Amino acid sequence: MLIEKQQNKELPNRALILAGGGMRVAYQAGVMKAMEEEGLSFSHADGASGGIFNAAMLASGHSVGKIVEKWKSLNFNYFTSFVKLKEYFTPWRLKAFGDADGIRDKVLPHFEVNVSKINSLGLPITFSVCNFTQKRVSTISSEQLEENHLLAGVSLPILMPALKVGNDWFIDAVWVKDANLLEAVKRGVEDIWLIWGIGNYPSYLPGSLNQYVHSIEMSANGALFEEFEQIKWINKLIALGNSPYGQTRPIQVFIVKPKLPLPLDPELFLKKITARSLINMGYQDTKNYLREKPENGDSLDFRATQTSDSGDYLCLPMKFSGKLVQRDKKHQVDFYIFLRKTIVDGVESIEAFSSFYLRAIGQEVIGGLTKVTVNGKASAETLIEIETNMIYDEKAYLLKADLRCASPWSWLMGLAFKSVDIKVYSSQEGPEKTFMEGKLHQTFVSRLKGVALSLAKKKNGSNGGIGFKFEMVKKL
């Protein structure tokens, strides 16, 4: 399991910190899957804000694989829950634009979060919620947890009302802190692994939504940086042999984060991005991070959580289906790709986040380390070559996929990316021998959906229209 009650004394005492990020915390499920594959386990976990959902699923005894599936099958509209219509006609009395009923009645049951089971299992998992009455973050243990703690954990002012537990009111912790590292420190933890998806954008963007997000970023990052400073002081005490919490070596912090800011929650409601794509991003980002992991942890300063500017970008979702041949057997598969083209300060790049679903066994394998090459000189078509490493049943595979697009006009009319050529190589059979191969196809309806649901943003933070998308495809 990812969270262990008893930690091997010879292994580092690790904590997993699940920070916030709204519904985008589906990204954390992919991170946890990659961590589990790498053999990481933790003696403590804490969830704050949106991360409270993943903490609750872990505390309910769910496997990481189950958490991944729960996010992929979630209807994000469950998060939407309005108050009675007549209340909107007296806005001066309105507690919030929505309420917690959707999360209570639909989201938590979908996640199979059972508070009684969490209480009885008593796993070393805590939940950080803002006690509004006392104006501080309260750390709630699994044994003490009540359902209203979970609901209040994602209760942002204006959007959802505060909830009461006992005599105190509780809301989302993000305005005070969005990641409770010091709770782990007080438990004697020496390695802290933080999954940070809320962002730390370097540029100030126009628009009320962007600026609301900026205000959350300022609160969350400011509190995190203050905790960094406290950890630095504690490390000085440890070095002097005066460890206040029992650590025998300096505390290290490892931070897994996206390279670019994750799309905001409205994009999930509009289906411009899916939980599957976020999970695949989290998985791939973690594989990249673990390959280049800093030996002594990340530097504890503002750069630790900062992303780069997004620049202009376009994301293209695709789903291909069909049969791949393995010797004399045919396998029905689905291949999901989320292609991202970015232009930042004149520098162009392209990335692919993918997964491979084998229908017969109901298993989906996520692409890890990935290389994307664009070649347009062989013919009138542009060839996009994707190579990605995959792990299935503890065995390594290399998947190669070839995509083709004739022109921006063909993409706009749903005529591009009709098929993908797939070759899968197994490490057991050698790099020269094909383990599985074939051609998968994308339906015309799926291609048109891909055009309609493509996600495009300009460097100023505004949405890109069809003309902008056309120009971005042309740059491929």
mmCIF file of C-alpha atoms in Angstrom, residues 77-347:
data_model
loop_
_atom_site.group_PDB
_atom_site.id
_atom_site.type_symbol
_atom_site.label_atom_id
_atom_site.label_comp_id
_atom_site.label_asym_id
_atom_site.label_seq_id
_atom_site.Cartn_x
_atom_site.Cartn_y
_atom_site.Cartn_z
ATOM 1 C CA ASN A 77 -21.182 18.052 -12.787
ATOM 2 C CA TYR A 78 -21.719 16.350 -9.416
ATOM 3 C CA PHE A 79 -19.723 19.200 -7.904
ATOM 4 C CA THR A 80 -22.358 21.679 -9.080
ATOM 5 C CA SER A 81 -25.117 22.209 -6.542
ATOM 6 C CA PHE A 82 -27.282 25.323 -6.400
ATOM 7 C CA VAL A 83 -29.236 26.803 -3.518
ATOM 8 C CA LYS A 84 -33.000 27.386 -3.822
ATOM 9 C CA LEU A 85 -33.926 29.743 -6.652
ATOM 10 C CA LYS A 86 -35.668 32.272 -4.384
ATOM 11 C CA GLU A 87 -32.429 32.793 -2.426
ATOM 12 C CA TYR A 88 -30.743 34.312 -5.498
ATOM 13 C CA PHE A 89 -33.307 37.148 -5.444
ATOM 14 C CA THR A 90 -31.940 38.338 -2.079
ATOM 15 C CA PRO A 91 -28.192 38.351 -2.759
ATOM 16 C CA TRP A 92 -27.495 40.415 0.354
ATOM 17 C CA ARG A 93 -28.598 37.366 2.394
ATOM 18 C CA LEU A 94 -26.920 34.743 0.209
ATOM 19 C CA LYS A 95 -24.423 32.540 2.067
ATOM 20 C CA ALA A 96 -22.848 31.385 -1.201
ATOM 21 C CA PHE A 97 -23.705 30.797 -4.872
ATOM 22 C CA GLY A 98 -23.870 27.046 -4.269
ATOM 23 C CA ASP A 99 -24.045 24.501 -1.462
ATOM 24 C CA ALA A 100 -22.398 21.232 -0.458
ATOM 25 C CA ASP A 101 -25.297 18.926 -1.382
ATOM 26 C CA GLY A 102 -23.765 17.735 -4.651
ATOM 27 C CA ILE A 103 -20.532 16.716 -2.952
ATOM 28 C CA ARG A 104 -22.351 15.138 0.002
ATOM 29 C CA ASP A 105 -24.938 13.228 -2.049
ATOM 30 C CA LYS A 106 -22.987 12.385 -5.222
ATOM 31 C CA VAL A 107 -19.224 12.985 -5.096
ATOM 32 C CA LEU A 108 -18.446 11.263 -1.792
ATOM 33 C CA PRO A 109 -20.671 8.224 -2.600
ATOM 34 C CA HIS A 110 -19.018 7.953 -6.032
ATOM 35 C CA PHE A 111 -15.584 7.982 -4.360
ATOM 36 C CA GLU A 112 -16.922 5.383 -1.876
ATOM 37 C CA VAL A 113 -15.738 7.556 0.985
ATOM 38 C CA ASN A 114 -17.189 6.178 4.198
ATOM 39 C CA VAL A 115 -16.448 8.280 7.268
ATOM 40 C CA SER A 116 -17.264 5.435 9.678
ATOM 41 C CA LYS A 117 -14.773 3.209 7.865
ATOM 42 C CA ILE A 118 -12.165 5.977 7.937
ATOM 43 C CA ASN A 119 -12.700 6.317 11.697
ATOM 44 C CA SER A 120 -12.365 2.562 12.269
ATOM 45 C CA LEU A 121 -9.342 1.983 10.006
ATOM 46 C CA GLY A 122 -7.444 4.788 11.733
ATOM 47 C CA LEU A 123 -4.741 5.045 9.059
ATOM 48 C CA PRO A 124 -1.990 7.658 9.655
ATOM 49 C CA ILE A 125 -3.792 10.181 7.458
ATOM 50 C CA THR A 126 -4.825 13.668 8.540
ATOM 51 C CA PHE A 127 -7.089 16.333 7.065
ATOM 52 C CA SER A 128 -6.196 20.031 7.221
ATOM 53 C CA VAL A 129 -9.235 22.310 7.407
ATOM 54 C CA CYS A 130 -9.518 25.980 8.335
ATOM 55 C CA ASN A 131 -11.314 26.508 11.633
ATOM 56 C CA PHE A 132 -12.982 29.795 10.759
ATOM 57 C CA THR A 133 -14.117 30.372 14.336
ATOM 58 C CA GLN A 134 -10.534 30.211 15.602
ATOM 59 C CA LYS A 135 -8.942 31.563 12.374
ATOM 60 C CA ARG A 136 -6.396 28.754 12.178
ATOM 61 C CA VAL A 137 -5.834 25.461 10.371
ATOM 62 C CA SER A 138 -6.997 22.447 12.366
ATOM 63 C CA THR A 139 -5.443 19.048 11.723
ATOM 64 C CA ILE A 140 -8.134 16.373 11.945
ATOM 65 C CA SER A 141 -7.077 12.749 12.447
ATOM 66 C CA SER A 142 -8.795 9.820 10.722
ATOM 67 C CA GLU A 143 -10.344 8.820 14.046
ATOM 68 C CA GLN A 144 -11.786 12.334 14.632
ATOM 69 C CA LEU A 145 -13.035 12.985 11.098
ATOM 70 C CA GLU A 146 -16.658 13.931 10.460
ATOM 71 C CA GLU A 147 -18.336 14.311 7.082
ATOM 72 C CA ASN A 148 -18.678 18.085 7.490
ATOM 73 C CA HIS A 149 -14.885 18.313 7.821
ATOM 74 C CA LEU A 150 -14.544 16.862 4.311
ATOM 75 C CA LEU A 151 -17.199 19.155 2.861
ATOM 76 C CA ALA A 152 -15.741 22.225 4.563
ATOM 77 C CA GLY A 153 -12.328 21.246 3.222
ATOM 78 C CA VAL A 154 -13.391 22.463 -0.234
ATOM 79 C CA SER A 155 -15.719 25.268 0.882
ATOM 80 C CA LEU A 156 -14.391 28.395 -0.797
ATOM 81 C CA PRO A 157 -16.042 31.671 0.267
ATOM 82 C CA ILE A 158 -18.604 32.979 -2.247
ATOM 83 C CA LEU A 159 -18.828 29.545 -3.935
ATOM 84 C CA MET A 160 -19.785 27.338 -0.951
ATOM 85 C CA PRO A 161 -20.842 28.173 2.610
ATOM 86 C CA ALA A 162 -18.877 27.304 5.732
ATOM 87 C CA LEU A 163 -20.008 24.196 7.616
ATOM 88 C CA LYS A 164 -20.319 23.630 11.327
ATOM 89 C CA VAL A 165 -18.742 20.862 13.409
ATOM 90 C CA GLY A 166 -19.591 21.124 17.091
ATOM 91 C CA ASN A 167 -19.472 24.800 18.008
ATOM 92 C CA ASP A 168 -16.999 25.841 15.307
ATOM 93 C CA TRP A 169 -17.370 26.840 11.659
ATOM 94 C CA PHE A 170 -14.970 25.314 9.084
ATOM 95 C CA ILE A 171 -13.957 26.323 5.540
ATOM 96 C CA ASP A 172 -11.278 25.526 2.957
ATOM 97 C CA ALA A 173 -7.757 25.825 4.405
ATOM 98 C CA VAL A 174 -6.323 27.442 1.269
ATOM 99 C CA TRP A 175 -6.633 30.999 2.609
ATOM 100 C CA VAL A 176 -4.370 30.106 5.529
ATOM 101 C CA LYS A 177 -2.276 27.274 4.074
ATOM 102 C CA ASP A 178 -2.820 24.812 1.251
ATOM 103 C CA ALA A 179 -0.257 22.236 2.352
ATOM 104 C CA ASN A 180 0.401 21.261 5.956
ATOM 105 C CA LEU A 181 4.079 20.294 5.962
ATOM 106 C CA LEU A 182 4.612 21.119 9.633
ATOM 107 C CA GLU A 183 2.162 18.430 10.732
ATOM 108 C CA ALA A 184 4.491 15.908 9.101
ATOM 109 C CA VAL A 185 7.545 17.574 10.669
ATOM 110 C CA LYS A 186 5.996 17.306 14.141
ATOM 111 C CA ARG A 187 5.582 13.569 13.536
ATOM 112 C CA GLY A 188 9.339 13.180 13.051
ATOM 113 C CA VAL A 189 9.178 12.832 9.259
ATOM 114 C CA GLU A 190 12.482 13.332 7.424
ATOM 115 C CA ASP A 191 11.342 13.095 3.767
ATOM 116 C CA ILE A 192 8.303 15.159 2.740
ATOM 117 C CA TRP A 193 6.801 14.544 -0.703
ATOM 118 C CA LEU A 194 4.505 17.376 -1.763
ATOM 119 C CA ILE A 195 2.175 17.158 -4.762
ATOM 120 C CA TRP A 196 1.582 20.762 -5.790
ATOM 121 C CA GLY A 197 -1.011 21.484 -8.460
ATOM 122 C CA ILE A 198 -2.462 24.825 -7.380
ATOM 123 C CA GLY A 199 0.153 26.764 -9.340
ATOM 124 C CA ASN A 200 2.546 29.639 -8.834
ATOM 125 C CA TYR A 201 2.191 31.659 -12.015
ATOM 126 C CA PRO A 202 4.930 34.235 -12.662
ATOM 127 C CA SER A 203 2.794 36.722 -14.647
ATOM 128 C CA TYR A 204 -0.268 38.677 -13.519
ATOM 129 C CA LEU A 205 -3.163 37.945 -15.882
ATOM 130 C CA PRO A 206 -6.296 40.029 -16.539
ATOM 131 C CA GLY A 207 -9.831 38.826 -15.890
ATOM 132 C CA SER A 208 -11.777 38.179 -12.682
ATOM 133 C CA LEU A 209 -11.332 34.389 -12.767
ATOM 134 C CA ASN A 210 -7.578 34.642 -13.306
ATOM 135 C CA GLN A 211 -7.280 37.175 -10.503
ATOM 136 C CA TYR A 212 -9.375 35.081 -8.099
ATOM 137 C CA VAL A 213 -6.979 32.217 -8.841
ATOM 138 C CA HIS A 214 -4.005 34.556 -8.335
ATOM 139 C CA SER A 215 -5.338 35.473 -4.878
ATOM 140 C CA ILE A 216 -5.523 31.778 -3.983
ATOM 141 C CA GLU A 217 -1.997 31.273 -5.338
ATOM 142 C CA MET A 218 -0.691 34.139 -3.195
ATOM 143 C CA SER A 219 -2.252 32.755 -0.007
ATOM 144 C CA ALA A 220 -1.228 29.173 -0.693
ATOM 145 C CA ASN A 221 2.328 29.887 -1.787
ATOM 146 C CA GLY A 222 2.923 32.536 0.872
ATOM 147 C CA ALA A 223 1.980 30.082 3.630
ATOM 148 C CA LEU A 224 4.078 27.340 2.041
ATOM 149 C CA PHE A 225 7.155 29.591 1.853
ATOM 150 C CA GLU A 226 6.702 30.444 5.543
ATOM 151 C CA GLU A 227 6.710 26.722 6.317
ATOM 152 C CA PHE A 228 9.889 26.389 4.230
ATOM 153 C CA GLU A 229 11.536 28.979 6.500
ATOM 154 C CA GLN A 230 10.451 27.118 9.609
ATOM 155 C CA ILE A 231 11.840 23.861 8.207
ATOM 156 C CA LYS A 232 15.157 25.604 7.526
ATOM 157 C CA TRP A 233 15.341 26.698 11.194
ATOM 158 C CA ILE A 234 14.459 23.194 12.393
ATOM 159 C CA ASN A 235 17.209 21.788 10.137
ATOM 160 C CA LYS A 236 19.694 24.149 11.820
ATOM 161 C CA LEU A 237 18.639 22.785 15.205
ATOM 162 C CA ILE A 238 19.007 19.210 13.935
ATOM 163 C CA ALA A 239 22.535 20.014 12.725
ATOM 164 C CA LEU A 240 23.352 21.332 16.232
ATOM 165 C CA GLY A 241 22.121 18.079 17.790
ATOM 166 C CA ASN A 242 19.014 19.706 19.250
ATOM 167 C CA SER A 243 16.301 18.056 17.159
ATOM 168 C CA PRO A 244 12.908 19.235 18.500
ATOM 169 C CA TYR A 245 10.860 16.462 16.827
ATOM 170 C CA GLY A 246 13.260 13.514 16.775
ATOM 171 C CA GLN A 247 14.724 13.766 13.267
ATOM 172 C CA THR A 248 18.306 12.482 13.038
ATOM 173 C CA ARG A 249 19.101 14.202 9.738
ATOM 174 C CA PRO A 250 17.909 17.330 7.898
ATOM 175 C CA ILE A 251 14.340 17.340 6.620
ATOM 176 C CA GLN A 252 14.147 17.103 2.823
ATOM 177 C CA VAL A 253 11.215 18.278 0.711
ATOM 178 C CA PHE A 254 10.531 16.775 -2.731
ATOM 179 C CA ILE A 255 7.962 18.620 -4.840
ATOM 180 C CA VAL A 256 6.124 17.078 -7.796
ATOM 181 C CA LYS A 257 4.364 19.713 -9.886
ATOM 182 C CA PRO A 258 3.289 20.318 -13.500
ATOM 183 C CA LYS A 259 5.666 22.169 -15.806
ATOM 184 C CA LEU A 260 2.818 24.436 -16.942
ATOM 185 C CA PRO A 261 -0.202 25.452 -14.841
ATOM 186 C CA LEU A 262 -3.013 22.913 -14.881
ATOM 187 C CA PRO A 263 -6.209 24.023 -16.656
ATOM 188 C CA LEU A 264 -8.752 25.547 -14.272
ATOM 189 C CA ASP A 265 -11.912 23.822 -13.024
ATOM 190 C CA PRO A 266 -14.240 25.440 -15.629
ATOM 191 C CA GLU A 267 -12.310 23.567 -18.342
ATOM 192 C CA LEU A 268 -13.281 20.287 -16.631
ATOM 193 C CA PHE A 269 -16.943 21.297 -16.552
ATOM 194 C CA LEU A 270 -16.732 22.174 -20.263
ATOM 195 C CA LYS A 271 -14.928 18.850 -20.996
ATOM 196 C CA LYS A 272 -11.965 20.704 -22.519
ATOM 197 C CA ILE A 273 -9.829 18.420 -20.386
ATOM 198 C CA THR A 274 -10.703 15.144 -18.686
ATOM 199 C CA ALA A 275 -9.659 13.458 -15.466
ATOM 200 C CA ARG A 276 -7.865 10.878 -17.608
ATOM 201 C CA SER A 277 -5.672 13.568 -19.197
ATOM 202 C CA LEU A 278 -4.866 15.072 -15.783
ATOM 203 C CA ILE A 279 -3.988 11.624 -14.408
ATOM 204 C CA ASN A 280 -1.751 10.940 -17.397
ATOM 205 C CA MET A 281 -0.048 14.320 -16.888
ATOM 206 C CA GLY A 282 0.563 13.595 -13.215
ATOM 207 C CA TYR A 283 1.996 10.179 -13.999
ATOM 208 C CA GLN A 284 4.334 11.463 -16.714
ATOM 209 C CA ASP A 285 5.457 14.482 -14.659
ATOM 210 C CA THR A 286 6.327 12.171 -11.755
ATOM 211 C CA LYS A 287 8.301 9.788 -13.945
ATOM 212 C CA ASN A 288 10.292 12.776 -15.226
ATOM 213 C CA TYR A 289 10.791 14.124 -11.709
ATOM 214 C CA LEU A 290 11.980 10.784 -10.314
ATOM 215 C CA ARG A 291 14.488 10.460 -13.130
ATOM 216 C CA GLU A 292 16.108 13.780 -12.161
ATOM 217 C CA LYS A 293 15.159 13.897 -8.468
ATOM 218 C CA PRO A 294 17.434 16.235 -6.463
ATOM 219 C CA GLU A 295 19.505 14.146 -4.061
ATOM 220 C CA ASN A 296 18.886 16.426 -1.073
ATOM 221 C CA GLY A 297 15.400 17.598 -1.971
ATOM 222 C CA ASP A 298 14.211 20.754 -3.693
ATOM 223 C CA SER A 299 15.466 24.218 -2.781
ATOM 224 C CA LEU A 300 13.097 25.750 -0.259
ATOM 225 C CA ASP A 301 12.297 29.057 -1.968
ATOM 226 C CA PHE A 302 9.714 30.564 -4.335
ATOM 227 C CA ARG A 303 11.115 28.653 -7.313
ATOM 228 C CA ALA A 304 10.108 25.338 -5.758
ATOM 229 C CA THR A 305 6.480 25.672 -6.889
ATOM 230 C CA GLN A 306 6.787 28.138 -9.764
ATOM 231 C CA THR A 307 5.669 27.099 -13.234
ATOM 232 C CA SER A 308 6.736 28.778 -16.431
ATOM 233 C CA ASP A 309 4.436 31.114 -18.349
ATOM 234 C CA SER A 310 2.001 29.138 -20.485
ATOM 235 C CA GLY A 311 2.440 31.350 -23.525
ATOM 236 C CA ASP A 312 0.104 30.465 -26.391
ATOM 237 C CA TYR A 313 -1.018 26.863 -26.266
ATOM 238 C CA LEU A 314 -3.387 24.396 -27.882
ATOM 239 C CA CYS A 315 -4.397 20.980 -26.518
ATOM 240 C CA LEU A 316 -5.882 18.336 -28.818
ATOM 241 C CA PRO A 317 -7.751 15.358 -27.285
ATOM 242 C CA MET A 318 -7.943 12.136 -29.309
ATOM 243 C CA LYS A 319 -9.275 8.601 -28.835
ATOM 244 C CA PHE A 320 -8.338 5.791 -31.207
ATOM 245 C CA SER A 321 -9.824 2.291 -31.111
ATOM 246 C CA GLY A 322 -9.293 -0.996 -32.912
ATOM 247 C CA LYS A 323 -7.321 -4.224 -32.783
ATOM 248 C CA LEU A 324 -3.605 -4.808 -32.346
ATOM 249 C CA VAL A 325 -2.027 -8.114 -33.348
ATOM 250 C CA GLN A 326 0.205 -10.086 -31.004
ATOM 251 C CA ARG A 327 1.443 -13.105 -32.963
ATOM 252 C CA ASP A 328 -1.816 -14.932 -33.760
ATOM 253 C CA LYS A 329 -3.931 -13.082 -31.198
ATOM 254 C CA LYS A 330 -5.887 -9.857 -31.646
ATOM 255 C CA HIS A 331 -6.433 -7.422 -28.801
ATOM 256 C CA GLN A 332 -9.206 -4.808 -28.765
ATOM 257 C CA VAL A 333 -7.668 -1.592 -27.430
ATOM 258 C CA ASP A 334 -8.308 2.109 -26.971
ATOM 259 C CA PHE A 335 -5.476 4.626 -27.202
ATOM 260 C CA TYR A 336 -5.955 8.060 -25.616
ATOM 261 C CA ILE A 337 -3.740 11.035 -26.506
ATOM 262 C CA PHE A 338 -3.744 14.577 -25.181
ATOM 263 C CA LEU A 339 -1.430 16.557 -27.462
ATOM 264 C CA ARG A 340 -0.170 19.937 -26.205
ATOM 265 C CA LYS A 341 1.478 22.531 -28.448
ATOM 266 C CA THR A 342 3.004 25.553 -26.675
ATOM 267 C CA ILE A 343 4.791 28.708 -27.781
ATOM 268 C CA VAL A 344 6.547 30.539 -24.940
ATOM 269 C CA ASP A 345 8.727 33.564 -25.781
ATOM 270 C CA GLY A 346 8.999 32.338 -29.358
ATOM 271 C CA VAL A 347 10.123 28.827 -28.330
#
